[in-house]
Every structure is written in C-alpha cells, then in structure tokens.
Coordinates of C-alpha atoms in Angstrom, one line a residue:
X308 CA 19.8 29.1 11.9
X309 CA 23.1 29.5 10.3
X310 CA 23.6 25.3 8.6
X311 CA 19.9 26.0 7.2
X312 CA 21.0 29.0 5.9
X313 CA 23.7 27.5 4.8
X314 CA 23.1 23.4 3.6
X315 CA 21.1 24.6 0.8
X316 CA 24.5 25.5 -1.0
X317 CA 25.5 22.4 -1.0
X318 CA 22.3 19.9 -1.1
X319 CA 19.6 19.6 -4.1
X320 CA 17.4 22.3 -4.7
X321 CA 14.1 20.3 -6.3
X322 CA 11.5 21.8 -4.2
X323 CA 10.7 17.9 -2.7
X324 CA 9.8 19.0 1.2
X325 CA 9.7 16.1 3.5
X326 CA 6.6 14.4 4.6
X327 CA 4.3 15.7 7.3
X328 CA 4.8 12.6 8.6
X329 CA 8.5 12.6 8.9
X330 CA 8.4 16.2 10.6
X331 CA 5.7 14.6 13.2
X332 CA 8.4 12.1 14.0
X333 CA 11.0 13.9 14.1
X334 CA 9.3 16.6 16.9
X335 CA 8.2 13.4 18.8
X336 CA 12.0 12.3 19.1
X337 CA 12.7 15.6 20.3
X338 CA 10.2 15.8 22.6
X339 CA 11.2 12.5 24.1
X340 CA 14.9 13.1 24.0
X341 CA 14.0 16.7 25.9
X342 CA 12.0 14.6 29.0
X343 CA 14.0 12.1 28.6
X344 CA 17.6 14.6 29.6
X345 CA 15.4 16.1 31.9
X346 CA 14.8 13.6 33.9
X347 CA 18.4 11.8 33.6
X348 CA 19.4 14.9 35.3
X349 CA 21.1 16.1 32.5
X350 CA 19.4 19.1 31.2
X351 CA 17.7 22.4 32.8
X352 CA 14.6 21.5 33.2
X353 CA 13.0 25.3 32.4
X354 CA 15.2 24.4 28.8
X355 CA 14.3 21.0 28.7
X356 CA 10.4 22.4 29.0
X357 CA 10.5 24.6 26.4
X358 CA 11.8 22.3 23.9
X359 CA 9.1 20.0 24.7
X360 CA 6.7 23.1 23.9
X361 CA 8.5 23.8 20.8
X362 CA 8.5 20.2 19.8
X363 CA 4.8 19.6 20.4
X364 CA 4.1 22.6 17.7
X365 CA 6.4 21.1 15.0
X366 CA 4.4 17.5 16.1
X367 CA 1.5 19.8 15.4
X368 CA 2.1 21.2 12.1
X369 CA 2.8 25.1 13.3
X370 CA 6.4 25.1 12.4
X371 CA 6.4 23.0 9.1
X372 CA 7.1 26.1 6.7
X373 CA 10.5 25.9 8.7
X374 CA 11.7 22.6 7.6
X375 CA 12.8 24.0 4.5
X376 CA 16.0 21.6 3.5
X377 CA 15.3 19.5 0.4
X378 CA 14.6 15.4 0.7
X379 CA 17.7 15.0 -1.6
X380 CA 20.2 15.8 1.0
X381 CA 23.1 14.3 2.4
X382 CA 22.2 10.0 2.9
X383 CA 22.1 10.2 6.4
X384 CA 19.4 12.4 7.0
X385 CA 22.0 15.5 9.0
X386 CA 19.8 18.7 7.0
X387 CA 16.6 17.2 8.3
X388 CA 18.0 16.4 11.7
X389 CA 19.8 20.1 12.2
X390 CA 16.9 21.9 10.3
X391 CA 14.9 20.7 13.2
X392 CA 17.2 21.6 16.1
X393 CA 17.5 24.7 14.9
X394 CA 14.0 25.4 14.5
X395 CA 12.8 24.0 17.9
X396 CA 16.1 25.8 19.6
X397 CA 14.7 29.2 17.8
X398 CA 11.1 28.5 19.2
X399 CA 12.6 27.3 22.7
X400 CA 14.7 30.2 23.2
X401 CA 11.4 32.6 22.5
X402 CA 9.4 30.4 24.3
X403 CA 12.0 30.4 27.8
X404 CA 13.6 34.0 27.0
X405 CA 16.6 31.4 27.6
X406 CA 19.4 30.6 24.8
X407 CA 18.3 27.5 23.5
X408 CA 21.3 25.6 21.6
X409 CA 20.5 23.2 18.7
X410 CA 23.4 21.4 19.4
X411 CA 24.3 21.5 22.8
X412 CA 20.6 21.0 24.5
X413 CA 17.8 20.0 21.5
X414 CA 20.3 17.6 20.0
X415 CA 21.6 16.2 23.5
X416 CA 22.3 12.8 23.5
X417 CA 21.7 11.7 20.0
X418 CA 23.2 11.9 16.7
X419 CA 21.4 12.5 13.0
X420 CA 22.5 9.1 12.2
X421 CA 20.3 7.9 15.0
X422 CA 17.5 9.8 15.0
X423 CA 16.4 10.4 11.8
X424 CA 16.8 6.6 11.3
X425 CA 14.3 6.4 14.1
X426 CA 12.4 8.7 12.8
X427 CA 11.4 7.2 9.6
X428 CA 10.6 4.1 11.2
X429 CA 7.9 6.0 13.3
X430 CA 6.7 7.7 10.5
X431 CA 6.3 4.4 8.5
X432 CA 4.6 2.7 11.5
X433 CA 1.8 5.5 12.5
X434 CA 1.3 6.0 8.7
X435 CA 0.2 2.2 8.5
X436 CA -1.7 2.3 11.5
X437 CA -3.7 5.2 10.4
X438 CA -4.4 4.9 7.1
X439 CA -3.0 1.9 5.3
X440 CA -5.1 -0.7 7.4
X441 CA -8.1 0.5 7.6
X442 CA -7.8 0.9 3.8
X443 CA -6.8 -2.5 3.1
X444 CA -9.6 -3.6 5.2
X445 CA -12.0 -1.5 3.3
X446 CA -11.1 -3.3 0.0
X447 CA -11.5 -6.8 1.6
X448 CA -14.6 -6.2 2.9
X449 CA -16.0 -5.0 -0.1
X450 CA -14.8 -7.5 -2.0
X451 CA -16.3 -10.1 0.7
X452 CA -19.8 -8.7 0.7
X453 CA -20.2 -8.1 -2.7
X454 CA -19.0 -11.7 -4.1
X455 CA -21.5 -13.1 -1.4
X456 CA -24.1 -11.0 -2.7
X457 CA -22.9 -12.5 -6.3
X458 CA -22.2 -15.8 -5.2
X459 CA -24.3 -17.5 -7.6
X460 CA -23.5 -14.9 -10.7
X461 CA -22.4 -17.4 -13.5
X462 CA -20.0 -15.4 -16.2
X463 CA -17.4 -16.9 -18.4
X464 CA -14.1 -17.7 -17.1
X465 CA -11.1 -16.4 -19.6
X466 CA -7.6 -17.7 -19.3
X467 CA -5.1 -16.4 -21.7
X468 CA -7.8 -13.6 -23.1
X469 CA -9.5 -17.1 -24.7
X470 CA -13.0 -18.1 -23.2
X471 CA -12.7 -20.7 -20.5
X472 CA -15.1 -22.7 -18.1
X473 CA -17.3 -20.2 -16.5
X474 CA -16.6 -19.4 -12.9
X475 CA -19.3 -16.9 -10.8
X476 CA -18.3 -13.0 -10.6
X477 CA -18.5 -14.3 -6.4
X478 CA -15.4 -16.8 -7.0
X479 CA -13.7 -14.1 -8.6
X480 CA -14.2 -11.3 -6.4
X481 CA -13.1 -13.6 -3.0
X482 CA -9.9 -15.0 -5.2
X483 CA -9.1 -11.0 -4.9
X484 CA -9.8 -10.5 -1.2
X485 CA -8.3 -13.8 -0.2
X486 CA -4.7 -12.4 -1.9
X487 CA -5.2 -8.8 -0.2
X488 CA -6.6 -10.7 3.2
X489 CA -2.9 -12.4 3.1
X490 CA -1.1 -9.0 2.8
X491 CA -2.6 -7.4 5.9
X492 CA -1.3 -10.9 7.7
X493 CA 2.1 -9.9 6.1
X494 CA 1.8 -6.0 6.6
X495 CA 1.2 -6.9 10.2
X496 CA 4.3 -9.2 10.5
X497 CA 6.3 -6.6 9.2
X498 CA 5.3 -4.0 11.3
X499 CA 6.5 -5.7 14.6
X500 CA 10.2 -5.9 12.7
X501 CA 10.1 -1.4 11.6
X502 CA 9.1 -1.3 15.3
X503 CA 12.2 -2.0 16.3
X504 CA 13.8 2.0 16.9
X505 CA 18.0 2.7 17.0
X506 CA 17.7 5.6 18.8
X507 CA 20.2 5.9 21.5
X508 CA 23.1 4.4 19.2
X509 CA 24.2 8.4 18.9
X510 CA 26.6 8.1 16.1
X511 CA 28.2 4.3 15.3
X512 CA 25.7 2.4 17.3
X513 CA 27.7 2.3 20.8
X514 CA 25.8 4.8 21.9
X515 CA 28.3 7.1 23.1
X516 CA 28.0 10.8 24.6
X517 CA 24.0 9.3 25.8
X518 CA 23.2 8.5 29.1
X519 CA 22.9 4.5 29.7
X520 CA 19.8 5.0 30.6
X521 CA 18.6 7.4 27.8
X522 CA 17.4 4.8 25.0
X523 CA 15.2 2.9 27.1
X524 CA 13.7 5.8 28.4
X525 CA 13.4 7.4 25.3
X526 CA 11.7 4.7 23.8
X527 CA 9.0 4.9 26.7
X528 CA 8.2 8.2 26.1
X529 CA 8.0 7.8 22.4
X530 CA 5.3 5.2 23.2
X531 CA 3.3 7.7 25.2
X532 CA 3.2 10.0 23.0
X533 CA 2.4 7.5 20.2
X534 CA 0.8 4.7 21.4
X535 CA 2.6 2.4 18.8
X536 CA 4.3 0.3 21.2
X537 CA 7.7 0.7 20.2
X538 CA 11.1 -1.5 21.4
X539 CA 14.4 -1.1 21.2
X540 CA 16.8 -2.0 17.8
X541 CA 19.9 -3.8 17.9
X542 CA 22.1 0.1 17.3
X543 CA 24.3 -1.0 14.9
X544 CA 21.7 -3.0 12.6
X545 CA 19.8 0.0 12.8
X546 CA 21.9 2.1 11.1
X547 CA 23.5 0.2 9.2
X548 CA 20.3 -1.3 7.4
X549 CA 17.4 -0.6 6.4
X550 CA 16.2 -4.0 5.4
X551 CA 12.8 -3.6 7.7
X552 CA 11.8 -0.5 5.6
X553 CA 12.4 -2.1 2.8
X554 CA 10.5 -5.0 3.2
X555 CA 7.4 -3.0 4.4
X556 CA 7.7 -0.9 1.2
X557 CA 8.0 -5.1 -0.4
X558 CA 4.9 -5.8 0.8
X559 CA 3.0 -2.1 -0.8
X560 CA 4.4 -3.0 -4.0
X561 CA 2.9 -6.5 -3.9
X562 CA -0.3 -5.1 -2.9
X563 CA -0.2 -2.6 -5.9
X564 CA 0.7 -5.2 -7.9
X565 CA -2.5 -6.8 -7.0
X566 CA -4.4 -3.7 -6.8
X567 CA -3.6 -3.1 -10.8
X568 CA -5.1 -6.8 -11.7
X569 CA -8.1 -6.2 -10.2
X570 CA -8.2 -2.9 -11.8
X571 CA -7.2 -4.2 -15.0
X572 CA -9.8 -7.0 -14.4
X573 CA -12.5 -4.8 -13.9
X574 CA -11.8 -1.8 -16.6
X575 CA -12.0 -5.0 -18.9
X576 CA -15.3 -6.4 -17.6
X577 CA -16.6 -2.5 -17.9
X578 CA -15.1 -2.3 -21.3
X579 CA -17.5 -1.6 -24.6
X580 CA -20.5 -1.3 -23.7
X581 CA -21.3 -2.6 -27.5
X582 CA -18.0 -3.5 -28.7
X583 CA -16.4 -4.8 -25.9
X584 CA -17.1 -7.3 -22.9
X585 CA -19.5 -5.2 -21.1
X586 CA -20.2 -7.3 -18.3
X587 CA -20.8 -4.7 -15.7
X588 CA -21.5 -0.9 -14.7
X589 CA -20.0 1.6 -13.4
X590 CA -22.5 4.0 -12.2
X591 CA -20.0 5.8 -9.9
X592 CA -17.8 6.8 -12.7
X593 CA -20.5 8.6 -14.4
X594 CA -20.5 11.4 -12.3
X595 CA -17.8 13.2 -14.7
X596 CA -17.9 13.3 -18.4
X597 CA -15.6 10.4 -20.1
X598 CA -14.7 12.2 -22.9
X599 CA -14.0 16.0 -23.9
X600 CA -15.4 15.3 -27.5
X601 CA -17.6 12.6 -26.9
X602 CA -20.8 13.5 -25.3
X603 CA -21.9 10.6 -22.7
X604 CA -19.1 8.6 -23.0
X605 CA -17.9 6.9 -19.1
X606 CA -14.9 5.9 -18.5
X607 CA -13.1 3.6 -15.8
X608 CA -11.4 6.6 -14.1
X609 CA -11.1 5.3 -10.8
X610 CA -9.7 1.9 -12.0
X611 CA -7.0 3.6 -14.1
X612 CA -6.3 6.2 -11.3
X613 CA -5.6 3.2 -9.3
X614 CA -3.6 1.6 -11.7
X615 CA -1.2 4.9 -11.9
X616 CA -0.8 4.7 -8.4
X617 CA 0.2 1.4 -8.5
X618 CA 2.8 2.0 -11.0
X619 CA 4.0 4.5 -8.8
X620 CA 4.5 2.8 -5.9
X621 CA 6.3 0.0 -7.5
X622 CA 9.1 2.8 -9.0
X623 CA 9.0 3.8 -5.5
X624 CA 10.0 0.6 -4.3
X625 CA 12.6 0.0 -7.2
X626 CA 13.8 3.5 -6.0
X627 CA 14.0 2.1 -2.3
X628 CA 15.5 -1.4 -3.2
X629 CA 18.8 1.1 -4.7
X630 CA 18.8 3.3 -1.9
X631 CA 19.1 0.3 0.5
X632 CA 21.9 -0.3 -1.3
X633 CA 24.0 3.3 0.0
X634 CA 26.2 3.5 2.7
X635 CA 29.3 1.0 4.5
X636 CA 30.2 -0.2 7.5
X637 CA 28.4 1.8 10.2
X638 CA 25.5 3.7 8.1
X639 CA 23.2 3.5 6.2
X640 CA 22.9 6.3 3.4
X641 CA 19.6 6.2 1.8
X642 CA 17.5 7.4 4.6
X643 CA 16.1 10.1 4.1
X644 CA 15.1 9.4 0.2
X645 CA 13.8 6.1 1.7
X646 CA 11.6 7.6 4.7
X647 CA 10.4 10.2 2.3
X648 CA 9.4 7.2 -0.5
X649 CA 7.5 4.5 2.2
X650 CA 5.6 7.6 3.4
X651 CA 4.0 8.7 0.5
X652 CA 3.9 4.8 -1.0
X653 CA 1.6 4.7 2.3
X654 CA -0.4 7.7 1.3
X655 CA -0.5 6.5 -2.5
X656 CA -1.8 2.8 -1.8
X657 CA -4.5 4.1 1.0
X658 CA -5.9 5.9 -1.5
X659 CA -6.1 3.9 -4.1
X660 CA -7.4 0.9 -2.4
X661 CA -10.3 3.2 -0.3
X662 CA -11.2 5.0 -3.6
X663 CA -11.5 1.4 -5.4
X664 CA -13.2 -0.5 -3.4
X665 CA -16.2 2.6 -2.3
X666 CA -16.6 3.7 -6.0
X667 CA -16.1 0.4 -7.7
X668 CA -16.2 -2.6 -6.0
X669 CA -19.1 -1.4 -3.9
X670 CA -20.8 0.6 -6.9
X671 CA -20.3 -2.4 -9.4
X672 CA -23.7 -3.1 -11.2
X673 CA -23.4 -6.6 -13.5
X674 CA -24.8 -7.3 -16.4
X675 CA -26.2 -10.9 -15.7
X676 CA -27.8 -11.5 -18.4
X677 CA -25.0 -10.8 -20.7
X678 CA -22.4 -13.0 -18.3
X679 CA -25.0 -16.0 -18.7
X680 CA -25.4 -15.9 -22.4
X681 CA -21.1 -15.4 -22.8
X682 CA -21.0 -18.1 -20.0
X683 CA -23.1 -20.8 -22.3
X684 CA -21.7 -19.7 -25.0
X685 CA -18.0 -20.4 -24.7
X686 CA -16.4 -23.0 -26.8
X687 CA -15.1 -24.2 -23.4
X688 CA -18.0 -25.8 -22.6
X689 CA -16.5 -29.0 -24.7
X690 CA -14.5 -29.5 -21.5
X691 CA -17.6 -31.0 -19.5
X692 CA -18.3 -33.4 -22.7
X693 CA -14.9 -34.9 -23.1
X694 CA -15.8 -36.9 -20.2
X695 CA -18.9 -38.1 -21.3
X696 CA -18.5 -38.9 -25.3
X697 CA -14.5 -39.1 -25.3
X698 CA -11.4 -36.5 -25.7
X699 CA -11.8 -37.1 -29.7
X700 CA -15.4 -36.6 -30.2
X701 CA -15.1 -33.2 -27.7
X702 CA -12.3 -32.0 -29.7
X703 CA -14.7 -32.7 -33.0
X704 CA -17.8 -31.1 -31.5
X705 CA -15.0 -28.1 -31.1
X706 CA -14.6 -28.2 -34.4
X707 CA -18.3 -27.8 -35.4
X708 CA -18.4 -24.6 -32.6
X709 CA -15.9 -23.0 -34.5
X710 CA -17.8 -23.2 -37.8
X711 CA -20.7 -21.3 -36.0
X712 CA -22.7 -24.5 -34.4
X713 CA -23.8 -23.8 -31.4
X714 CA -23.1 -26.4 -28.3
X715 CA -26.5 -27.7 -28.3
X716 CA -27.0 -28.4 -31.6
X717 CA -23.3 -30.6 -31.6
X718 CA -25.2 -32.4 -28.6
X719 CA -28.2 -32.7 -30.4
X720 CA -26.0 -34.4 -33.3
X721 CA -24.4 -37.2 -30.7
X722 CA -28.0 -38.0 -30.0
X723 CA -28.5 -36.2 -26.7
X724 CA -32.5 -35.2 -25.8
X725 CA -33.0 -32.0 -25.0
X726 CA -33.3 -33.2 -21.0
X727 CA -29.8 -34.6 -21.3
X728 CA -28.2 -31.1 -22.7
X729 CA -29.9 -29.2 -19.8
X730 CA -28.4 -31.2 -17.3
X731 CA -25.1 -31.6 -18.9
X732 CA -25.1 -27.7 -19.8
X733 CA -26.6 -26.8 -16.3
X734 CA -23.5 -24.3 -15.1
X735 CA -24.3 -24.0 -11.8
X736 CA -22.6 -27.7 -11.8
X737 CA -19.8 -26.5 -13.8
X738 CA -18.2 -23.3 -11.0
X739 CA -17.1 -26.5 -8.2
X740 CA -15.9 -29.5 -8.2
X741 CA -17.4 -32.7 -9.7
X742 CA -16.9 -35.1 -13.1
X743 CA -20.0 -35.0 -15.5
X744 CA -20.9 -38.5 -16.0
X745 CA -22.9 -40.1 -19.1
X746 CA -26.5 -39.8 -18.6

C-alpha cells in the first residue's frame, strides 16, 4: 500500500481516525462503483466480485484498523479515498488470487474529489436517520407527556432572573418541545437537500473517464444497499460546495443551543435545595455521589453533560462554517474535516438529547408545594391589580411588598374582603389569557 505508507509524511499525525461512519460510506461507494463497472461492461466481473466482497467487510467494520490516514489530511479527502482503494485492492487480490489494482479497477470511474464528497453526505444522512431522529423524538415526547401530566402545576414565572407572573411547569415544558418539534420539521427539510450525491462528476464535475451511464446507476445501487433514497447532485455544485452539510450541521447547533437552555433551565429549578430555587428533583442523578468531599451531595450531571456537549457542537459548527470557506473554482477543500465534524456533531447531540430527556425530563419530581408558595408570593402579582385599582396604586402596593407586606395584606389595606383577594389571587386565572376586572 505504498501512498499509505507513504501520505503519512506529509499529512498531520494527531491520532484523529475517521468516523465509523465515513468508512461505512466509503465501502458502500465502492461496492456500488464495483457492480456498477461490472455491469457497464467495464470491469472483470471475477475482480469486480471480489471488490464487492472486500467492500462489504470494510461496510462491516473488519478492515477499520486499515484506514489509518489522519482526518487532517489533504482538503479534498485523496488519503481517505486511496487508503481505501488500497485496502479493498489488498483484500480483493486475496480474496480472487487475482491482482487487484487500487487505481486501475477499485477506483474505476471515479475521482477522490467525487467520492469522498459523496461519501460524507451518506454518512451524514444514515447517521440522522439512525440516531439523530429518534433522539429528537425521544425529547419531544418527554417533554409532551410530562407537561400534560403537569399541566396544571402553577410555579412562578422569572424574566430577567426577577420574579414574574406565574406560568405552570406544563406551559414551560411544551414552550421547549414546541421549539425542538420545529427542528425535526427543519432537520427533515434539510435532509432531502444532503441527499443530493456528486458521484459520477470524477474529477471537475464533467464526469469524465466514467461511463454515461455510471452515476445513475451508481446511485441505484447505493440506495439498495442503503435504503436512503438517494438522487443525483448537480456535479459541479457538489464539489464545489458544501453549503448542504453545512446547513444540516446549522440546524445541530440550533438544537444544542436549545438543548443548553433547557438544561440551564432545569439545573436552576434543581438548584439549592435550601439555598437555592429548589423547585424540583432529580432522583436519577443520585445514583452517583455529587461530591468527592461532600457526603450526599447530588448534582445535575446529566444537565451539565448536556450542556458540554452542546458547547461542543456549536465549536463544531464554527469549525465547519471555516472549512466551508476552503477551496476555488472546482473544489471544495474542507471535506474531510467537515464529514468527520457533522458525524460526530450527530453522535454528540443524540446523546445528549436521549440521555436528557430519560434521566431528566422523564425522572423530574417537582416540588409543588414550594412552586405554589414562590408563585403567590412574587411581587409580580401587582400586575393583575393595576387593572383593577389603577397603574399608580399597583405601583404603591409594590412599594409596600418590597418593605416586607405581603400581597394580601396591601389588598386588605385598599379595602378588599378576604372573598375578593381569593378570586383576584386565584392563579389558575392568571397562566391564560383574560383581564381581571373590579369585583
């Protein structure tokens, strides 16, 4: 295998190994190209078998401790793309007892700036499938049962950290599945635009030295063996851009974005239990000890794992929204960095969002009694009155709550009965719409 013998000389030396899903992709394109010559006429069909066989096992995971060239490599993705042929032209020639070339018959047809291009754009699409979707499901139907089952949970609403009208712990939890309900709308939009594949554009996009009927047939079998219904590219946007991949790894940053406020939301509402808010449980995150020096403290692990991850994937994205940046004219010259990035954003975010929403949405335990007594406590409450006795007697009964007087006994001053305050301070009124009215 003489250039992976030989690349390592010249590319990075970090130790980053591509994604299991990029070598998946990358057999699967072989595999298809291999049928695909076969079948064109083009290639001997004992050969053309083999490399099938051969591809198959690096699809499988038998040949990964093979594909040994580093991520940070030259932009267009050449190390990955000959580290492959020559592995599968190795394991074809011992498979056939025929003289497999990498060049010549694994490689036949195609270009590195066409197939690895495609390749990442597979990868990206059957990670998403597999795990990012059913992830981001998970967390929206967590967060839909359990704010049904807390529909009715007054607590106090906080805006700028400062207490606010109270809102129920339901309100707030659909608020966070509506936004991530929206992203798997968008996540699915974008798919249909990554699915678009460039291979059979060979080198510039014309798709010269291929047969004219190799790309679509390609394609086809890629599809087989996927199931991911795949369709063709324009060539030369293909290479030339990597705008699609971009916007998918767009839409994982916004979801970590979103993923770190609910996070952030929670580890608050979780925070004390005595000095702090301390609206709800955790019971999940007592299962390891919170402290190394504190015996029985619990700590929001999940939450803050989560919110790491998050962080990640956004640098990730920053990382990709450069890289899209490399290359002129014909090519692109980010792509491996940026195949190797939206893969593991992919693993990253699935894991985060199925960790959150089993151990902590679903394992959530709130303190209602606490979130009443903040709720009717909260200066806020003036709000409702202003309507009733006037902006400048609300803003003077403030006043009085500041100096420790509590809502009631402000009523109570204005000449309110004790009836009147229970229906004017009765929140389930005050979480929807309506105008309090003098009684």
């Amino acid at each position: 295998m003489k250039y992976t013998e030989s690349a390592p000389k010249l590319f990075m030396d970090t130790g980053t190994r591509f994604h299991r899903s990029l070598i998946f992709a990358m057999g699967v394109i072989k595999y298809s190209c291999a049928r695909t010559n076969v079948s064109l006429g083009l290639l001997d069909s004992k050969i053309g078998h083999a490399i099938e066989q051969a591809s198959e096992e690096l699809m499988q995971g038998n040949l990964d401790h093979k594909i040994i060239l580093d991520v940070f490599q030259t932009g267009s993705g050449t190390g990955l793309n000959m580290n492959v042929n020559e592995v599968i032209a190795e394991r074809a020639s011992e498979l056939s007892g025929l003289k497999v070339h990498p060049n010549d018959h694994v490689n036949m047809g195609q270009s590195s700036n066409d197939t690895v291009p495609t390749a990442i754009r597979i990868a990206a699409v059957k990670q998403v499938h597999e795990k990012l979707i059913p992830s981001v499901k998970e967390m929206i139907g967590a967060l839909r049962d359990v704010g049904d089952k807390y529909s009715d949970l007054v607590k106090a609403g906080r805006t700028h950290l400062r207490d606010a009208m109270p809102v129920t712990f339901g309100q707030e939890l659909h608020a966070y599945a509506d936004a991530f309900s929206h992203d798997l709308e968008i996540l699915n939009s974008v798919l249909s635009y990554v699915k678009e594949l460039p291979i059979g554009g060979t080198a510039v996009g014309t798709g010269v030295n291929s047969h004219p009927m190799f790309r679509e047939n390609v394609i086809r079998v890629i599809n087989q063996v996927t199931g991911l219904n795949f369709i063709p590219s324009n060539p030369f946007r293909g290479l030339r851009f990597l705008t699609d991949l971009l916007t998918l790894s767009g839409v994982m940053r916004t979801m970590a974005v979103e993923l770190y406020r609910v996070a952030q939301d929670f580890r608050l509402m979780f925070s004390g239990p005595m000095t702090a808010v301390g609206e709800i449980d955790l019971p999940s995150q007592e299962e390891i000890a919170g402290s190394s020096i504190m015996p029985g403290k619990t700590n929001p692990v999940t939450a803050e794992a989560s919110m790491l991850i998050s962080a990640q994937i956004v640098g990730l994205d920053q990382a990709n929204q450069f890289a899209s940046n490399l290359g002129e004219f014909e090519l692109a010259m980010g792509v491996p960095l940026i195949g190797q990035n939206v893969s593991t954003q992919v693993d990253l975010l699935s894991e985060g969002l199925r960790k959150f929403s089993s151990l902590v949405i679903r394992g959530v335990v709130p303190n209602e009694e606490k979130m009443k007594r903040y709720a009717e406590s909260s200066p806020a409450l003036i709000t409702v009155i202003s309507p009733i006795v006037g902006y400048d007697k609300a803003s003077q009964i403030g006043k009085m709550l500041n100096k420790g007087m509590s809502i009631r006994e402000a009523l109570r001053e204005l000449g309110f009965d004790d009836k009147a305050i229970e229906e004017i301070l009765d929140l389930s009124k005050l979480v929807r719409p309506g105008i309090q009215k003098k009684t």
